[in-house]
PDB file of C-alpha atoms and ligand atoms in Angstrom:
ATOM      1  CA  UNK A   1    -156.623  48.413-101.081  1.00  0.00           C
ATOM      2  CA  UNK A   2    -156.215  51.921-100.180  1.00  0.00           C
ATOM      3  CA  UNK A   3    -159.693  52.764 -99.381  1.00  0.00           C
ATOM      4  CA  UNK A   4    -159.655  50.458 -96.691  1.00  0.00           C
ATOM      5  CA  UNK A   5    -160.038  51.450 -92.835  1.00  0.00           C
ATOM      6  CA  UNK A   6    -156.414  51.493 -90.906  1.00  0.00           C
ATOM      7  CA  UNK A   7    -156.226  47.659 -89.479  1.00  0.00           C
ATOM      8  CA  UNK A   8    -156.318  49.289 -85.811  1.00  0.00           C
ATOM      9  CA  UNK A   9    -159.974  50.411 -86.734  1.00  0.00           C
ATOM     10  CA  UNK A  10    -160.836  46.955 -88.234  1.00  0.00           C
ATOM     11  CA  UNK A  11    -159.761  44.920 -85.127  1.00  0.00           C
ATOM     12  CA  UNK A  12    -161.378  47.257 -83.176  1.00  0.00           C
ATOM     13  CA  UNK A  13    -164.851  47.280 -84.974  1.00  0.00           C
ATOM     14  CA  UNK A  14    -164.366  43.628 -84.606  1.00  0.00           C
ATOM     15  CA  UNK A  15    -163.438  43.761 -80.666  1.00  0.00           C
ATOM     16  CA  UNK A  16    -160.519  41.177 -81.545  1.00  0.00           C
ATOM     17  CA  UNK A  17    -157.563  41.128 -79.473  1.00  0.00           C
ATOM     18  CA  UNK A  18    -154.516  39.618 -79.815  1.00  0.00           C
ATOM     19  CA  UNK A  19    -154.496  35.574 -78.247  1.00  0.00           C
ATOM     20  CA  UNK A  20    -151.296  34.321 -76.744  1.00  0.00           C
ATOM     21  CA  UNK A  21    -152.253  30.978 -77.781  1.00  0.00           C
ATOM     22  CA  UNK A  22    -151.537  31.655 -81.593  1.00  0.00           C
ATOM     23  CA  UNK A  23    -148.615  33.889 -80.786  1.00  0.00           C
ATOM     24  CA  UNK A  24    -150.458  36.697 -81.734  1.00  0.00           C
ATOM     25  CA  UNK A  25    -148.276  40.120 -82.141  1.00  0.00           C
ATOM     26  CA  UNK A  26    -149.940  42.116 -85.682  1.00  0.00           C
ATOM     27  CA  UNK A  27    -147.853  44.535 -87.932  1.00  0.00           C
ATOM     28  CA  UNK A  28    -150.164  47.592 -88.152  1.00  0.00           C
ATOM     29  CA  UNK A  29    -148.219  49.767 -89.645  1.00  0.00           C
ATOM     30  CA  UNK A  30    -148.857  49.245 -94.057  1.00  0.00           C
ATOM     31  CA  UNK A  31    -145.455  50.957 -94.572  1.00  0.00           C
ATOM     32  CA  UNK A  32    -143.339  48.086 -92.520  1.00  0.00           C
ATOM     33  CA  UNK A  33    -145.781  45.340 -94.435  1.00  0.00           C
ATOM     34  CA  UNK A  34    -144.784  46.909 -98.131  1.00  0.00           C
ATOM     35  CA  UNK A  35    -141.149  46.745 -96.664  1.00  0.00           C
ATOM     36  CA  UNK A  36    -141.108  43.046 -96.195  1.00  0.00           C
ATOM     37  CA  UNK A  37    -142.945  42.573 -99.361  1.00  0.00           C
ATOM     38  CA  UNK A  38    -140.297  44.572-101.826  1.00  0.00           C
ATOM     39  CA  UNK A  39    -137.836  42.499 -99.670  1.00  0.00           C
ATOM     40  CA  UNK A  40    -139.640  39.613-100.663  1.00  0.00           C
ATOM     41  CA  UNK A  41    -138.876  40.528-104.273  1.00  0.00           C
ATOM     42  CA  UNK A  42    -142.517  39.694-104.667  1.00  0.00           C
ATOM     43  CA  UNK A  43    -143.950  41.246-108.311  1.00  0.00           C
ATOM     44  CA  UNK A  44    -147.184  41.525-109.883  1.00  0.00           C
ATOM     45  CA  UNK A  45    -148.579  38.220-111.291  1.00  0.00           C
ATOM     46  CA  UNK A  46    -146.593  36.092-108.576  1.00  0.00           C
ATOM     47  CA  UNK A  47    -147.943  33.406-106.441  1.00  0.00           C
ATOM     48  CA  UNK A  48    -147.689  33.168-102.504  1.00  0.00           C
ATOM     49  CA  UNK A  49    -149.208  31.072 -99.810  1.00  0.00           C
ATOM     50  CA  UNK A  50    -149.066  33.709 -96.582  1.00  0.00           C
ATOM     51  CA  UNK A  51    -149.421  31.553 -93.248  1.00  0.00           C
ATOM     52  CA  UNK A  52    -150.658  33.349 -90.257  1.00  0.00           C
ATOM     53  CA  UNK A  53    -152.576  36.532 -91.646  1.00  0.00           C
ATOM     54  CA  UNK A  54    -154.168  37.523 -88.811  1.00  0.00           C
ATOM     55  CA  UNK A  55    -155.748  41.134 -89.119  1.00  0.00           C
ATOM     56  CA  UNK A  56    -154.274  41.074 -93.093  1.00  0.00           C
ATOM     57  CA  UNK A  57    -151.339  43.845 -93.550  1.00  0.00           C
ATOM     58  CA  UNK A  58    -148.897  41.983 -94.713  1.00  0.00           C
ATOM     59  CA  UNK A  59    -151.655  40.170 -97.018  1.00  0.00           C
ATOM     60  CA  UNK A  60    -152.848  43.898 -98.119  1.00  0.00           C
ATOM     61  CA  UNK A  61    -149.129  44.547 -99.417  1.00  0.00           C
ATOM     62  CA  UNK A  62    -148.873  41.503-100.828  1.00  0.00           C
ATOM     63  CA  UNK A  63    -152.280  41.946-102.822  1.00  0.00           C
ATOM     64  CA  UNK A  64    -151.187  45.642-103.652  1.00  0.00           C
ATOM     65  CA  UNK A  65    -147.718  44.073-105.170  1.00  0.00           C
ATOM     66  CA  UNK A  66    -149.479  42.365-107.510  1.00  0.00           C
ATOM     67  CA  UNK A  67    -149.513  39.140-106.646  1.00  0.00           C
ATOM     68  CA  UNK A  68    -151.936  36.439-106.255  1.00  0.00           C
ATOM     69  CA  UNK A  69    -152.347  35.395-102.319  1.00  0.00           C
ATOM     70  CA  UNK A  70    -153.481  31.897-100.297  1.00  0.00           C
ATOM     71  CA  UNK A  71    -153.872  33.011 -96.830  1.00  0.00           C
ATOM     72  CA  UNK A  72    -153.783  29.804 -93.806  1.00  0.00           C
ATOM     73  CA  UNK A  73    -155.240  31.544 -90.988  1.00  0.00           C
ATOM     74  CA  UNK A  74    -156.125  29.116 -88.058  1.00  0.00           C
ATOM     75  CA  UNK A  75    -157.782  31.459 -85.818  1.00  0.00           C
ATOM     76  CA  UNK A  76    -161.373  31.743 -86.992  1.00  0.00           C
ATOM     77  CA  UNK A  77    -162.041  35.020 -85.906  1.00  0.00           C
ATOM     78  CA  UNK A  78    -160.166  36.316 -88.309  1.00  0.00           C
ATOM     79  CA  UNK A  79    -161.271  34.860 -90.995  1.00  0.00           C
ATOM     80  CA  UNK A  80    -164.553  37.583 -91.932  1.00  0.00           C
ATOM     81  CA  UNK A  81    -161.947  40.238 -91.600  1.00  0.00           C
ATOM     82  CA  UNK A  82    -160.083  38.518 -94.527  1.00  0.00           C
ATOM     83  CA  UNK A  83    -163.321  37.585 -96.458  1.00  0.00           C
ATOM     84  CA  UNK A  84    -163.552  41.512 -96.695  1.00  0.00           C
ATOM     85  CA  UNK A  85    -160.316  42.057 -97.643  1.00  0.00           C
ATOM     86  CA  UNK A  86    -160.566  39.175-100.317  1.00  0.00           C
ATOM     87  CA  UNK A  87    -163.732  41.437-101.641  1.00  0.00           C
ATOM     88  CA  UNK A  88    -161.701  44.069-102.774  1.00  0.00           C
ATOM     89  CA  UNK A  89    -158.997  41.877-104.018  1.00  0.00           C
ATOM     90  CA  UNK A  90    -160.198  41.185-107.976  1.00  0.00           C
ATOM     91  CA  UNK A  91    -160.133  37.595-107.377  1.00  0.00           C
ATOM     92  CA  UNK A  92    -156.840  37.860-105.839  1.00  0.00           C
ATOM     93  CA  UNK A  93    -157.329  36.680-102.271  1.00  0.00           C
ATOM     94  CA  UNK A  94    -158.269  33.404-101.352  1.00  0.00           C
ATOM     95  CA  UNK A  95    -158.262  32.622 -97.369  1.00  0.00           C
ATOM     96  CA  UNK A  96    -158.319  29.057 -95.935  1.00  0.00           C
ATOM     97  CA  UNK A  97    -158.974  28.428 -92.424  1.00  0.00           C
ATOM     98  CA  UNK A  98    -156.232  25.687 -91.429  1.00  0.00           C
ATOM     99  CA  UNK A  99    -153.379  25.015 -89.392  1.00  0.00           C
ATOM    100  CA  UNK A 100    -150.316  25.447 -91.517  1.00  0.00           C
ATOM    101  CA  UNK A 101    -148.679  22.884 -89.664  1.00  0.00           C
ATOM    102  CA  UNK A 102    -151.294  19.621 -91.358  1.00  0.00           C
ATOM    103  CA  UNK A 103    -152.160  21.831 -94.664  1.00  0.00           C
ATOM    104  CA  UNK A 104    -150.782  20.597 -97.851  1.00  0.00           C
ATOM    105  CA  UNK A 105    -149.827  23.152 -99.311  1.00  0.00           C
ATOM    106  CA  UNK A 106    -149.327  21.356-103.085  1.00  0.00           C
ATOM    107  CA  UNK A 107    -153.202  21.350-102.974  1.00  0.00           C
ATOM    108  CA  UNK A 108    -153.929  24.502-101.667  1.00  0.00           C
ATOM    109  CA  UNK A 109    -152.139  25.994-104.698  1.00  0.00           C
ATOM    110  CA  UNK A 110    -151.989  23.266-107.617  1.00  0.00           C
ATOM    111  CA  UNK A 111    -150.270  23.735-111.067  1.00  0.00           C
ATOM    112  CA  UNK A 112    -146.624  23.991-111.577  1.00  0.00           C
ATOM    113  CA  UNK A 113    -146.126  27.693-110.797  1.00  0.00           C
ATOM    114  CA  UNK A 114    -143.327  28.981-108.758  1.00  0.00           C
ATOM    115  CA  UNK A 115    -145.050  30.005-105.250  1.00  0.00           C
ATOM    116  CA  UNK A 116    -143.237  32.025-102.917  1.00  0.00           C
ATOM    117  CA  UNK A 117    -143.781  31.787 -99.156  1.00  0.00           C
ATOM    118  CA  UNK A 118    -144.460  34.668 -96.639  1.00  0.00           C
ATOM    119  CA  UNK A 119    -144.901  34.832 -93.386  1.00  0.00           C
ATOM    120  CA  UNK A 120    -144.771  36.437 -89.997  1.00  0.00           C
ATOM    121  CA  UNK A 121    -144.652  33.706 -88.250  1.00  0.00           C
ATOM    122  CA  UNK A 122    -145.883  32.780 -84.699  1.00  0.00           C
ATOM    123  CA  UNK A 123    -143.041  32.656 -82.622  1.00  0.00           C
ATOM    124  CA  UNK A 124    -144.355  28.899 -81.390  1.00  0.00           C
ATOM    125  CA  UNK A 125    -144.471  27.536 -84.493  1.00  0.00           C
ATOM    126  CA  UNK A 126    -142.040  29.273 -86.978  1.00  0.00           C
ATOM    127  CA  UNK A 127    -139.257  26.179 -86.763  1.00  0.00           C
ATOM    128  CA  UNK A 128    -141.508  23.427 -87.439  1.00  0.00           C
ATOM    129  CA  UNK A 129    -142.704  25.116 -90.578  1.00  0.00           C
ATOM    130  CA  UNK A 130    -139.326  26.148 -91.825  1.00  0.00           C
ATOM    131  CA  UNK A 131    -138.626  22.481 -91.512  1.00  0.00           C
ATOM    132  CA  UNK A 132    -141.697  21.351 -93.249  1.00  0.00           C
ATOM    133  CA  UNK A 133    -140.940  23.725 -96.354  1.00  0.00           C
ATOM    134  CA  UNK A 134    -137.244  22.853 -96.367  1.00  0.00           C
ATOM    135  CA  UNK A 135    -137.991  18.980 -96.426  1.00  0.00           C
ATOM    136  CA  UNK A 136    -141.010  18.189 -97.076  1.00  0.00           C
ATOM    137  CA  UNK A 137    -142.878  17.593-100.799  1.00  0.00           C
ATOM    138  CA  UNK A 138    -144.023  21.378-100.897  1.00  0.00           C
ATOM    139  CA  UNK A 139    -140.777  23.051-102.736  1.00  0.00           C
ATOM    140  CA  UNK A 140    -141.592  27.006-102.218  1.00  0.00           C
ATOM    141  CA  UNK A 141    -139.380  29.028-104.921  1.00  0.00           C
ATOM    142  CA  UNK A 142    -138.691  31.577-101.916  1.00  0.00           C
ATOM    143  CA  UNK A 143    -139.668  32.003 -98.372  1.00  0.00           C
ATOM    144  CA  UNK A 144    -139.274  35.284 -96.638  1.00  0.00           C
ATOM    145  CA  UNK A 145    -140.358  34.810 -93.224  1.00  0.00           C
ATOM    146  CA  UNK A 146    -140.122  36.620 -89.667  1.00  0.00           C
ATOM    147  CA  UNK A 147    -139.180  34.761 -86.851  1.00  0.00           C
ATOM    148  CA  UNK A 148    -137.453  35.982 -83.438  1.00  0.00           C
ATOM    149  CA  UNK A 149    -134.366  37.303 -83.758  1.00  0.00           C
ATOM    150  CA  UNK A 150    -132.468  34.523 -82.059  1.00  0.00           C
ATOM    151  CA  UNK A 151    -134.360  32.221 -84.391  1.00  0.00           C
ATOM    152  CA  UNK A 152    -133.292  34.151 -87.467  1.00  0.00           C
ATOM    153  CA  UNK A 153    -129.953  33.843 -86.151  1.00  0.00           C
ATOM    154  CA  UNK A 154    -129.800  30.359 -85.592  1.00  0.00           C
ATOM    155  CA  UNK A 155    -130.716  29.617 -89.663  1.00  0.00           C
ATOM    156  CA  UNK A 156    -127.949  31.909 -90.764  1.00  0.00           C
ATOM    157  CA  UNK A 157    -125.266  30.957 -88.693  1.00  0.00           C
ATOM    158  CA  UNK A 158    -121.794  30.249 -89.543  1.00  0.00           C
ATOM    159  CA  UNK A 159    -119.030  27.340 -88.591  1.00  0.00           C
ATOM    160  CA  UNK A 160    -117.923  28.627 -85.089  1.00  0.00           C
ATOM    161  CA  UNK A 161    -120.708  30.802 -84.142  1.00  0.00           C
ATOM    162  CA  UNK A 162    -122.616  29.619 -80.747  1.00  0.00           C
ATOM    163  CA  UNK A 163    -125.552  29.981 -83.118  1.00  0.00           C
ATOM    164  CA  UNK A 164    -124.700  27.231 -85.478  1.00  0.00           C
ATOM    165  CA  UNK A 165    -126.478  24.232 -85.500  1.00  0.00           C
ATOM    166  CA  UNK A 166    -128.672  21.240 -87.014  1.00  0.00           C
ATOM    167  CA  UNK A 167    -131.393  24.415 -88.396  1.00  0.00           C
ATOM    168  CA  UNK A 168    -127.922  26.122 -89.844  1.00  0.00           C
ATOM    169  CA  UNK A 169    -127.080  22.875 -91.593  1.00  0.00           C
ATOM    170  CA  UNK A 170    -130.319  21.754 -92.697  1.00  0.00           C
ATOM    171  CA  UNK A 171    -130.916  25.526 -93.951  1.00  0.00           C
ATOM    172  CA  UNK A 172    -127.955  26.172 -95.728  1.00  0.00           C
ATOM    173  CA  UNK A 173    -128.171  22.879 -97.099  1.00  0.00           C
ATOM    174  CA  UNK A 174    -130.669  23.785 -99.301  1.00  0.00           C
ATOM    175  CA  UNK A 175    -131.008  27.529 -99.658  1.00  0.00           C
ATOM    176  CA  UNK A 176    -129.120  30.838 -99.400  1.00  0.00           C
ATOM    177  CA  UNK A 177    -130.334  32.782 -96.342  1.00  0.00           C
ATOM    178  CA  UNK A 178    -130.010  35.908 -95.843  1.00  0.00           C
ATOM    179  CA  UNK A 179    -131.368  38.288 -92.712  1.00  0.00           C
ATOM    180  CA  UNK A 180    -132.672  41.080 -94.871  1.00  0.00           C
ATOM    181  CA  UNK A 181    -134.429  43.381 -92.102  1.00  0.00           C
ATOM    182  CA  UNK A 182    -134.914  43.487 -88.190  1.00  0.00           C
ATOM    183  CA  UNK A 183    -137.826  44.390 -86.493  1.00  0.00           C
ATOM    184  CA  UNK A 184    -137.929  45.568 -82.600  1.00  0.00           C
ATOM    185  CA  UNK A 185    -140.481  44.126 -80.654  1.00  0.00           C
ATOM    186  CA  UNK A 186    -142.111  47.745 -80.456  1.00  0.00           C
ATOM    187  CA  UNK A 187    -142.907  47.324 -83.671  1.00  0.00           C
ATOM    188  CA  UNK A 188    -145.577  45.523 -83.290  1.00  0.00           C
ATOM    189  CA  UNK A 189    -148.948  45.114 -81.557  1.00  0.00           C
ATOM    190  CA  UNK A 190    -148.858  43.741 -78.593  1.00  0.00           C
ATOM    191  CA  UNK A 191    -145.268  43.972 -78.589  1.00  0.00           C
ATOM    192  CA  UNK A 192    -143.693  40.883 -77.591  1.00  0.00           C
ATOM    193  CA  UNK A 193    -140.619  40.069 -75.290  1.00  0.00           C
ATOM    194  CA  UNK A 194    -137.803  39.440 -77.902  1.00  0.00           C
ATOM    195  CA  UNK A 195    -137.091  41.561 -80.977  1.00  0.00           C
ATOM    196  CA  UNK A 196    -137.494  40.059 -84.403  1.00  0.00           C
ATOM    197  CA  UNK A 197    -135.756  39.868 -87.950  1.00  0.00           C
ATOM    198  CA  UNK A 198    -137.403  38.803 -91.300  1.00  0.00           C
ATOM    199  CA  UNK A 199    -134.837  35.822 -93.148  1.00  0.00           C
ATOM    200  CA  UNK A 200    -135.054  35.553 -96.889  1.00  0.00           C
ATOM    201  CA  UNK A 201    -134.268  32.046 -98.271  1.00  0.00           C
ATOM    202  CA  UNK A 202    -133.764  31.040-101.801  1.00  0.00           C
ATOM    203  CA  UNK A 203    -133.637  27.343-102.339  1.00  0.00           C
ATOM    204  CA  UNK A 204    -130.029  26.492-103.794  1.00  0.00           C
ATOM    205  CA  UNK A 205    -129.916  25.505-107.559  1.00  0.00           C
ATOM    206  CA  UNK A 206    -128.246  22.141-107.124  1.00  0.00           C
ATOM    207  CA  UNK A 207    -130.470  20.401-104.280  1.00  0.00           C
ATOM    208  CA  UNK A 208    -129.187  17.481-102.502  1.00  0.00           C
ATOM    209  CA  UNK A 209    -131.305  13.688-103.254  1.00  0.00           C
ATOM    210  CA  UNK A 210    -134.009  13.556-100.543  1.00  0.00           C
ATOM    211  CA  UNK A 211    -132.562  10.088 -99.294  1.00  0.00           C
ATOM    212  CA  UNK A 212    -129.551  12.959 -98.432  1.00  0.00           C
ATOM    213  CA  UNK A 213    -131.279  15.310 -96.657  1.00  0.00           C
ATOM    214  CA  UNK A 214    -132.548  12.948 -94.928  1.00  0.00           C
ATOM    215  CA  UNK A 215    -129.230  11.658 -93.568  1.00  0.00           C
ATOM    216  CA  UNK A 216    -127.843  15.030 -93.481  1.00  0.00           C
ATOM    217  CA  UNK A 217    -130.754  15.422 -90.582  1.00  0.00           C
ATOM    218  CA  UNK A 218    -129.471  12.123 -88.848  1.00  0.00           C
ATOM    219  CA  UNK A 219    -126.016  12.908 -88.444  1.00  0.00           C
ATOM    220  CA  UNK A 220    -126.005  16.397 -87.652  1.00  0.00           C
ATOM    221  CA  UNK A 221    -129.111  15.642 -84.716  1.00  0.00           C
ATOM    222  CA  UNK A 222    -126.404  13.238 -83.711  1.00  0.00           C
ATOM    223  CA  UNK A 223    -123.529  15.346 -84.146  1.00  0.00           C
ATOM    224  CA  UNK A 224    -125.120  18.784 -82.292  1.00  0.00           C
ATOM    225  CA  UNK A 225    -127.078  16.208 -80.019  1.00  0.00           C
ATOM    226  CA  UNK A 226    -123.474  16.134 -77.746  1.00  0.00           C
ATOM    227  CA  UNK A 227    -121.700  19.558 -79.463  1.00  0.00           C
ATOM    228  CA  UNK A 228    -119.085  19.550 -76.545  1.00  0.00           C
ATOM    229  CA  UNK A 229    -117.904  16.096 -77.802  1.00  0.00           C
ATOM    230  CA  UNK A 230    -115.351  15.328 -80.687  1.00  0.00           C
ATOM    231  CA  UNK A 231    -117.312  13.976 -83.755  1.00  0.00           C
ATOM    232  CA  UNK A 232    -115.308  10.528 -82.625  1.00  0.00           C
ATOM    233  CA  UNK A 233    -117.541  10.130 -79.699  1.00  0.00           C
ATOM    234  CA  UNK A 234    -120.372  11.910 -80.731  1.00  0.00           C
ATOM    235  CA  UNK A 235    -121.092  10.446 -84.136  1.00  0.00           C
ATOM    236  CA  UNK A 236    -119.991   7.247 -82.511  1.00  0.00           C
ATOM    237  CA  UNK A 237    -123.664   4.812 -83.140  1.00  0.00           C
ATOM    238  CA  UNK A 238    -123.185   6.335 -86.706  1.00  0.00           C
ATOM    239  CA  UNK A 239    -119.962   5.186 -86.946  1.00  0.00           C
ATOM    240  CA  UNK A 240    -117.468   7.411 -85.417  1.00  0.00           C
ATOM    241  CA  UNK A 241    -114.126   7.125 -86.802  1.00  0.00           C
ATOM    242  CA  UNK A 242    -114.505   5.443 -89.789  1.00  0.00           C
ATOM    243  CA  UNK A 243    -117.339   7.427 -90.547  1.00  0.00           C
ATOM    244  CA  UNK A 244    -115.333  10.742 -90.417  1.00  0.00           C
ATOM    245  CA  UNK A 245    -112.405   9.358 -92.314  1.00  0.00           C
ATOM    246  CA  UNK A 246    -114.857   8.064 -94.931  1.00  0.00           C
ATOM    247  CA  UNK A 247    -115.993  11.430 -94.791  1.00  0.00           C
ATOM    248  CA  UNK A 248    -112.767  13.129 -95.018  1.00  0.00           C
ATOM    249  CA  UNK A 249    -113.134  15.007 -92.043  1.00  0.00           C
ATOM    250  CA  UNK A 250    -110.962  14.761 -88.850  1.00  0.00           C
ATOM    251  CA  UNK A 251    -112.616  13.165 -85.757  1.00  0.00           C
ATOM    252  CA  UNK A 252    -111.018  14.952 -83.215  1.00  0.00           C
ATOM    253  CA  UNK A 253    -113.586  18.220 -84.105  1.00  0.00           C
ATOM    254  CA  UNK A 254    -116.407  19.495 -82.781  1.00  0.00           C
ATOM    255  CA  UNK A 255    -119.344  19.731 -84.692  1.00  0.00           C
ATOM    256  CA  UNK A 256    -119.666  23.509 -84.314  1.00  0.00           C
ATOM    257  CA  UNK A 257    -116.449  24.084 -86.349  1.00  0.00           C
ATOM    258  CA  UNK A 258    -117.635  21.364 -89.160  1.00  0.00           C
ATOM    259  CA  UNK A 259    -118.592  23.650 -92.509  1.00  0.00           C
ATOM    260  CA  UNK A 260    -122.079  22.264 -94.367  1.00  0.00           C
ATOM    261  CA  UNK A 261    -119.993  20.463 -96.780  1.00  0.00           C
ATOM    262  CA  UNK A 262    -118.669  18.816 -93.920  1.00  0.00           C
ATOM    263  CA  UNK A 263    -122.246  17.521 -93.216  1.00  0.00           C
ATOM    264  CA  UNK A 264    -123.203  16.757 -96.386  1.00  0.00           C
ATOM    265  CA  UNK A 265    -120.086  14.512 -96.540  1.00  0.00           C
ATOM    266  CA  UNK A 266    -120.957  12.618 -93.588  1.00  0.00           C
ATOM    267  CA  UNK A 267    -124.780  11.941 -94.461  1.00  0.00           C
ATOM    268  CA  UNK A 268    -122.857  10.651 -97.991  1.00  0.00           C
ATOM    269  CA  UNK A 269    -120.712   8.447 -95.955  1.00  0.00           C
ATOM    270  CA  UNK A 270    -122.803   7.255 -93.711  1.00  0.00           C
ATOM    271  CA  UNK A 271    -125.654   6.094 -96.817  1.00  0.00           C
ATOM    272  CA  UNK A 272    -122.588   4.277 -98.223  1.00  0.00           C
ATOM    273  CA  UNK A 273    -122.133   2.410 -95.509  1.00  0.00           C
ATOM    274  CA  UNK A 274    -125.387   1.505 -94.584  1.00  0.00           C
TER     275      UNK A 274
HETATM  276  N1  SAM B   1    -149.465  38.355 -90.313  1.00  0.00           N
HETATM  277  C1  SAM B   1    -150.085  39.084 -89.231  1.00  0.00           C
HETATM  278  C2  SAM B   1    -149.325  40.366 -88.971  1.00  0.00           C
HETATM  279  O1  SAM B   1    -148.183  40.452 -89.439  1.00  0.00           O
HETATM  280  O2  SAM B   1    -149.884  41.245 -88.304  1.00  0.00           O
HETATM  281  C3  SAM B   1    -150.174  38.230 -87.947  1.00  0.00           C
HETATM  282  C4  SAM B   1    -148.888  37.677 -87.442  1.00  0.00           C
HETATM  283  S1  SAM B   1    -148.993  36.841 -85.894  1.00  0.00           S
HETATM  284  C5  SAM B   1    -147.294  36.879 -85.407  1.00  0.00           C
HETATM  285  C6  SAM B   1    -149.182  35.122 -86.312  1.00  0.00           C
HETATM  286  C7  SAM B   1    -150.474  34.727 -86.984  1.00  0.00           C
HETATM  287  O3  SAM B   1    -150.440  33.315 -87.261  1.00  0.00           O
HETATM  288  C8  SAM B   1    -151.724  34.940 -86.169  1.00  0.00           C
HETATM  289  O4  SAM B   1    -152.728  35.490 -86.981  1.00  0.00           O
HETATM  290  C9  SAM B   1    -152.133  33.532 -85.706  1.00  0.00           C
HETATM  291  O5  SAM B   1    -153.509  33.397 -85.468  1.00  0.00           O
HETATM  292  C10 SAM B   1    -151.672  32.709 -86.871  1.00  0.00           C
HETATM  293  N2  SAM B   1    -151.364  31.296 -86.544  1.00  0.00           N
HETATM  294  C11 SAM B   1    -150.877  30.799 -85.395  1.00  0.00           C
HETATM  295  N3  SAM B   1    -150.662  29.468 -85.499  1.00  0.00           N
HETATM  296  C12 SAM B   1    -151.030  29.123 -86.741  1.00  0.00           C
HETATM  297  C13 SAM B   1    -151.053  27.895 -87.474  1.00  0.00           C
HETATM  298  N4  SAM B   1    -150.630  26.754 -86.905  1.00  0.00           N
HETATM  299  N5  SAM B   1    -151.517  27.890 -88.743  1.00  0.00           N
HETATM  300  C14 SAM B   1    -151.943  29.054 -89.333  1.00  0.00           C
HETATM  301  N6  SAM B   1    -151.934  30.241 -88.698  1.00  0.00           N
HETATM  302  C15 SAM B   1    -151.495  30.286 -87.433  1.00  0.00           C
END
């Protein structure tokens, strides 16, 4: 990998520049790229499915760390730039030119191994992927993924913060996340008009019955749906009252100050009564 040209030169040789429509904004610099790779915690014979490659830093690191790379790109012109990278990757590199939004992951990367996930994101479609990974069939082992800051903020959150909501719940629902480096927007190329921070999540060891987290997703839309409300009034086609008590949680709070456990209560309680 280090033979290659500087990724400035390669976008330039290929007169790409960044489209606004893919949420385009490239991390040029290798050194940054290792960063959020040893932050990853990703080591030599691992497995990771990296969506949004673009121009391929973060994918060199990754390579360089040893592991073995899937790369979603669904911008086509960037997909030669990758087929060169993938020819000095010893097998190493394989890129697929999807939308990581429809892909199936389980097939782009078969077998039982544990596969990480890593990612900077585009900023338009960063939640909606989270949400996939966290609920969907495709269990990654770890994601470490950059989003905007106020994003990264908004998984991490705590009971009482303006941050915390239904992405807080469902999040630390099922993993432990953790904001493990941010990024200003200078950083990167164009820069865009919020900073960024890179969020490491590793999935909890005891996860929740899917029927659960599917509930947990019904009552706290409904519960952060009206956050100014009581629980009372706004888990009230749910089952209000009852519901809470079943729940053992008083009514008369908001659901900002409700813990996870809280949550996971309610989406209990409100299966048991259904
Ligand atoms: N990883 C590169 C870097 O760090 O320089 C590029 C990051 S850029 C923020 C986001 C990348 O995701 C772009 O390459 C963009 O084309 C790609 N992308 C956007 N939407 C996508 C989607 N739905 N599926 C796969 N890739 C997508």
């Amino acid at each position: 990998m280090n033979e290659l040209p500087p990724l400035r030169e390669v976008l330039a040789a290929a007169g790409i520049a960044a489209d606004k429509r893919f949420g385009q904004h490239f991390l040029l610099d290798l050194n940054l790229c290792r960063k959020i790779v040893r932050l990853a915690g990703v080591a030599t014979g691992d497995r990771v499915i990296e969506v949004g490659p673009g121009p391929g830093g973060l994918t060199r690191a990754l390579v360089e760390a040893g592991a073995t790379v899937t790369a979603v790109e669904k911008d086509p012109r960037f997909i030669p730039l990758l087929q060169d990278l993938a020819a000095s990757a010893a097998g190493r590199l394989e890129v697929v030119e999807a939308d990581a939004l429809a892909v199936d992951e389980m097939s782009l990367a078969p077998g039982n191994d544990p596969i990480r996930v890593v990612a900077n994101l585009p900023y338009n479609v960063g939640t909606p992927l989270l949400v996939k990974w966290l609920t969907g069939r495709f269990r990654p082992a770890s994601m470490t993924l950059m989003f905007q800051k106020e994003v990264a903020r908004r998984i991490v959150a705590a009971p009482g913060d303006p941050d915390y909501g239904r992405l807080a719940v469902l999040s630390q629902a099922l993993c432990r996340g953790r904001v493990v480096m941010d990024l200003p927007a200078r950083a990167f190329t164009p820069p865009p008009k919020v900073d960024s921070a890179v969020v490491d999540l590793t999935p909890l060891p005891h996860r929740p019955p899917d029927r659960t987290v599917q509930a947990l997703q019904t009552v706290a839309q409904a519960a952060f749906g009206q956050r100014r409300k009581m629980l009372r009034s706004s888990l009230k086609p749910l089952g209000g009252e009852a519901l809470c008590q079943a729940a053992g949680l008083d009514a008369n709070v908001r659901a900002e100050t409700v813990p996870v456990s809280g949550f996971l209560a309610l989406a209990e309680a409100w299966l048991d009564r259904a």
